[in-house]
Amino acid sequence: GAGVSQSPRYKVAKRGQDVALRCDPISGHVSLFWYQQALGQGPEFLTYFQNEAQLDKSGLPSDRFFAERPEGSVSTLKIQRTQQEDSAVYLCASSLRDRADGYTFGSGTRLTVV
Amino acid sequence: RKEVEQDPGPFNVPEGATVAFNCTYSNSASQSFFWYRQDCRKEPKLLMSVYSSGNEDGRFTAQLNRASQYISLLIRDSKLSDSATYLCVVSPGGYNKLIFGAGTRLAVHP
């Protein structure tokens, strides 16, 4: 597609439920990033993939968060046993190569944990 | 202390006004610098890169002071459509993850 596609756009989860958020990057983009944006804050880095390799997961807040990109294209961010503090917008971005000015962000998934 | 600090605002200005936003960053090894714009409930979008020599894009001027670890954005002749949150962003280099400030809200009124 023309841009980075994320689904679902909105997700309401009951506390303790597992969720999976999908990111479909721009075709051919090697780099893929996940960010978490809490209300009133800037996006915060979660994890980075170069093709299928997860090269940095230092931003994942706990071991309940897991991300994968098995074929170097679509990525999934999974959150197990969701908690209220996980409520945020989860943004995916892709880049053709490692250029900081080459990011394209998706529209995000707004997760609300009740 | 956050790696990138910004005044959260909001800045409420009339159309036609000049407004300036400032930002400081803590990592002196940062390599790249940007201003992003984020409209309500939308994704961030790159407004402009920031260079040490200063750069201008129409009504927008960005400056970087590496010695002071300070970044600024000046908007001249504000338009209603400039109302948004402006995010100061730095990148440490390497694979270029982005580190965002919390953003400064701008509201331009008639």
Coordinates of C-alpha atoms in Angstrom, one line a residue:
Chain A
G1 CA 0.0 0.0 0.0
A2 CA 0.9 3.6 -0.1
G3 CA 1.4 4.0 3.6
V4 CA 1.9 2.1 6.9
S5 CA -1.3 0.3 7.8
Q6 CA -2.1 -0.6 11.4
S7 CA -5.0 -2.6 12.7
P8 CA -7.2 -2.5 14.6
R9 CA -7.6 1.3 14.8
Y10 CA -9.2 0.9 18.2
K11 CA -9.1 -1.9 20.7
V12 CA -10.8 -2.2 24.1
A13 CA -9.5 -5.0 26.3
K14 CA -10.5 -6.1 29.7
R15 CA -7.7 -6.2 32.2
G16 CA -5.9 -9.5 32.0
Q17 CA -6.8 -10.1 28.3
D18 CA -4.1 -10.7 25.7
V19 CA -4.1 -8.4 22.6
A20 CA -2.3 -8.4 19.2
L21 CA -1.7 -5.3 17.2
R22 CA -0.7 -5.5 13.6
C23 CA 1.5 -3.3 11.5
D24 CA 1.8 -3.6 7.7
P25 CA 4.8 -1.4 6.6
I26 CA 5.4 0.2 3.3
S27 CA 6.6 -2.5 0.8
G28 CA 10.3 -2.8 0.7
H29 CA 10.9 -0.9 3.9
V30 CA 13.7 -2.6 5.8
S31 CA 13.4 -0.8 9.2
L32 CA 10.3 -1.1 11.4
F33 CA 9.8 0.6 14.7
W34 CA 7.1 0.4 17.4
Y35 CA 6.4 3.3 19.7
Q36 CA 4.0 3.8 22.6
Q37 CA 2.3 7.2 23.1
A38 CA 0.5 7.8 26.4
L39 CA -2.0 10.6 26.6
G40 CA -0.3 14.0 26.7
Q41 CA 3.1 12.6 26.0
G42 CA 5.4 12.1 23.1
P43 CA 5.9 8.7 21.5
E44 CA 8.3 6.5 23.3
F45 CA 10.5 3.9 21.6
L46 CA 9.6 0.2 22.2
T47 CA 11.5 -1.9 19.7
Y48 CA 13.2 -2.0 16.3
F49 CA 13.4 -4.5 13.5
Q50 CA 15.8 -4.6 10.6
N51 CA 14.1 -7.0 8.2
E52 CA 13.1 -10.0 10.4
A53 CA 15.8 -9.4 13.0
Q54 CA 14.8 -7.7 16.2
L55 CA 17.9 -5.6 16.9
D56 CA 16.7 -3.5 19.8
K57 CA 13.9 -4.3 22.3
S58 CA 15.2 -2.1 25.1
G59 CA 12.1 0.0 25.2
L60 CA 9.6 -2.8 25.9
P61 CA 8.3 -2.0 29.3
S62 CA 7.9 -5.5 30.6
D63 CA 8.1 -9.2 29.6
R64 CA 4.4 -9.0 28.9
F65 CA 5.3 -7.2 25.7
F66 CA 6.5 -9.2 22.7
A67 CA 7.0 -8.2 19.1
E68 CA 7.8 -10.2 16.0
R69 CA 8.3 -9.7 12.3
P70 CA 8.9 -13.3 11.1
E71 CA 9.1 -12.7 7.3
G72 CA 10.6 -9.2 7.4
S73 CA 7.3 -7.5 6.4
V74 CA 4.2 -7.5 8.7
S75 CA 4.9 -7.1 12.4
T76 CA 2.8 -7.9 15.4
L77 CA 3.1 -6.4 18.8
K78 CA 1.5 -8.6 21.5
I79 CA 0.7 -7.6 25.0
Q80 CA -0.2 -10.3 27.4
R81 CA -2.3 -9.9 30.6
T82 CA -3.1 -6.3 29.8
Q83 CA -3.1 -3.8 32.6
Q84 CA -4.6 -0.3 32.8
E85 CA -1.2 1.4 32.4
D86 CA -0.9 -0.3 28.9
S87 CA -3.7 2.1 27.7
A88 CA -2.0 4.2 25.0
V89 CA -1.7 4.7 21.2
Y90 CA 0.7 2.2 19.7
L91 CA 2.4 3.6 16.6
C92 CA 4.3 1.7 14.0
A93 CA 6.8 3.4 11.7
S94 CA 8.8 2.0 8.8
S95 CA 11.8 3.4 6.9
L96 CA 13.4 2.4 3.6
R97 CA 16.8 2.4 5.3
D98 CA 18.3 3.7 8.5
R99 CA 17.6 7.4 7.8
A100 CA 16.1 9.3 10.7
D101 CA 14.3 11.6 8.3
G102 CA 12.8 8.7 6.3
Y103 CA 10.2 7.5 8.8
T104 CA 6.5 7.0 7.8
F105 CA 4.2 6.5 10.7
G106 CA 1.0 4.5 10.7
S107 CA -2.2 6.0 12.1
G108 CA -1.8 3.9 15.3
T109 CA -3.9 1.6 17.4
R110 CA -5.6 3.2 20.3
L111 CA -5.7 0.6 23.1
T112 CA -8.0 1.1 26.1
V113 CA -7.7 -1.4 29.0
V114 CA -10.8 -1.4 31.2
Chain B
R1 CA 15.3 13.9 33.8
K2 CA 13.7 13.3 30.3
E3 CA 16.1 13.1 27.4
V4 CA 14.2 15.8 25.5
E5 CA 12.4 18.5 27.3
Q6 CA 9.9 21.0 26.0
D7 CA 7.5 23.6 27.4
P8 CA 4.1 21.8 27.2
G9 CA 2.2 25.1 26.5
P10 CA -0.4 25.7 25.4
F11 CA 0.6 28.7 23.4
N12 CA -2.5 30.6 22.4
V13 CA -1.7 33.2 19.7
P14 CA -3.7 35.3 17.3
E15 CA -3.5 34.7 13.6
G16 CA -0.5 36.5 12.1
A17 CA 1.6 36.3 15.3
T18 CA 5.1 35.0 15.5
V19 CA 5.7 32.2 18.0
A20 CA 8.8 30.4 19.2
F21 CA 9.2 27.0 20.7
N22 CA 12.3 25.8 22.5
C23 CA 13.6 22.4 23.4
T24 CA 16.7 21.0 25.2
Y25 CA 18.2 17.5 24.9
S26 CA 20.5 15.7 27.3
N27 CA 22.6 13.4 25.1
S28 CA 25.5 15.4 23.7
A29 CA 26.2 12.5 21.2
S30 CA 22.8 13.0 19.5
Q31 CA 23.3 13.1 15.7
S32 CA 20.1 14.2 14.1
F33 CA 17.4 16.7 15.1
F34 CA 13.8 17.3 13.9
W35 CA 10.6 19.0 14.5
Y36 CA 7.5 16.9 14.0
R37 CA 3.9 18.1 14.0
Q38 CA 1.1 16.0 15.4
D39 CA -2.6 16.9 14.9
C40 CA -5.2 15.7 17.4
R41 CA -5.6 11.9 17.2
K42 CA -3.3 11.7 14.2
E43 CA 0.2 10.3 13.7
P44 CA 3.3 12.5 14.0
K45 CA 4.5 13.9 10.7
L46 CA 8.0 15.3 10.0
L47 CA 7.8 19.1 9.8
M48 CA 11.5 19.8 9.2
S49 CA 15.0 18.6 10.0
V50 CA 17.2 20.9 12.1
Y51 CA 20.8 21.8 11.2
S52 CA 23.5 23.6 13.0
S53 CA 23.6 26.3 10.4
G54 CA 19.9 26.9 10.9
N55 CA 17.3 26.2 8.2
E56 CA 14.1 27.8 6.9
D57 CA 11.1 26.4 5.2
G58 CA 8.6 29.1 4.3
R59 CA 7.2 30.5 7.5
F60 CA 9.2 28.0 9.7
T61 CA 12.8 28.5 10.9
A62 CA 14.6 25.9 12.9
Q63 CA 17.9 26.4 14.8
L64 CA 20.3 24.0 16.6
N65 CA 22.9 25.0 19.2
R66 CA 25.0 21.9 19.8
A67 CA 27.1 23.6 22.5
S68 CA 24.0 24.4 24.6
Q69 CA 22.1 21.3 23.4
Y70 CA 19.2 23.5 22.5
I71 CA 16.8 23.4 19.5
S72 CA 14.3 26.1 18.5
L73 CA 11.4 26.5 16.1
L74 CA 10.1 29.9 15.0
I75 CA 6.7 30.2 13.2
R76 CA 6.0 33.5 11.5
D77 CA 2.6 34.8 10.4
S78 CA 0.7 32.0 12.2
K79 CA -2.2 30.5 10.5
L80 CA -5.3 28.8 12.0
S81 CA -4.0 25.6 10.3
D82 CA -0.8 25.7 12.4
S83 CA -2.8 24.7 15.5
A84 CA -1.2 21.4 16.5
T85 CA 1.3 19.8 18.9
Y86 CA 4.9 20.4 17.9
L87 CA 7.3 17.6 18.9
C88 CA 11.0 18.1 19.3
V89 CA 12.9 15.0 18.3
V90 CA 16.5 13.8 18.5
S91 CA 18.2 10.7 17.2
P92 CA 21.3 9.2 18.6
G93 CA 22.5 7.9 15.3
G94 CA 23.1 4.2 14.6
Y95 CA 19.9 2.8 13.3
N96 CA 18.2 6.1 14.1
K97 CA 15.5 5.5 16.6
L98 CA 13.7 8.7 17.5
I99 CA 13.5 10.2 20.9
F100 CA 10.5 12.5 21.3
G101 CA 9.8 15.4 23.7
A102 CA 6.4 15.5 25.2
G103 CA 5.3 18.2 22.7
T104 CA 4.2 21.8 22.8
R105 CA 0.6 22.6 22.0
L106 CA -0.1 25.6 19.8
A107 CA -3.6 27.1 19.4
V108 CA -3.9 29.8 16.8
H109 CA -7.2 31.8 17.1
P110 CA -8.9 34.3 14.7

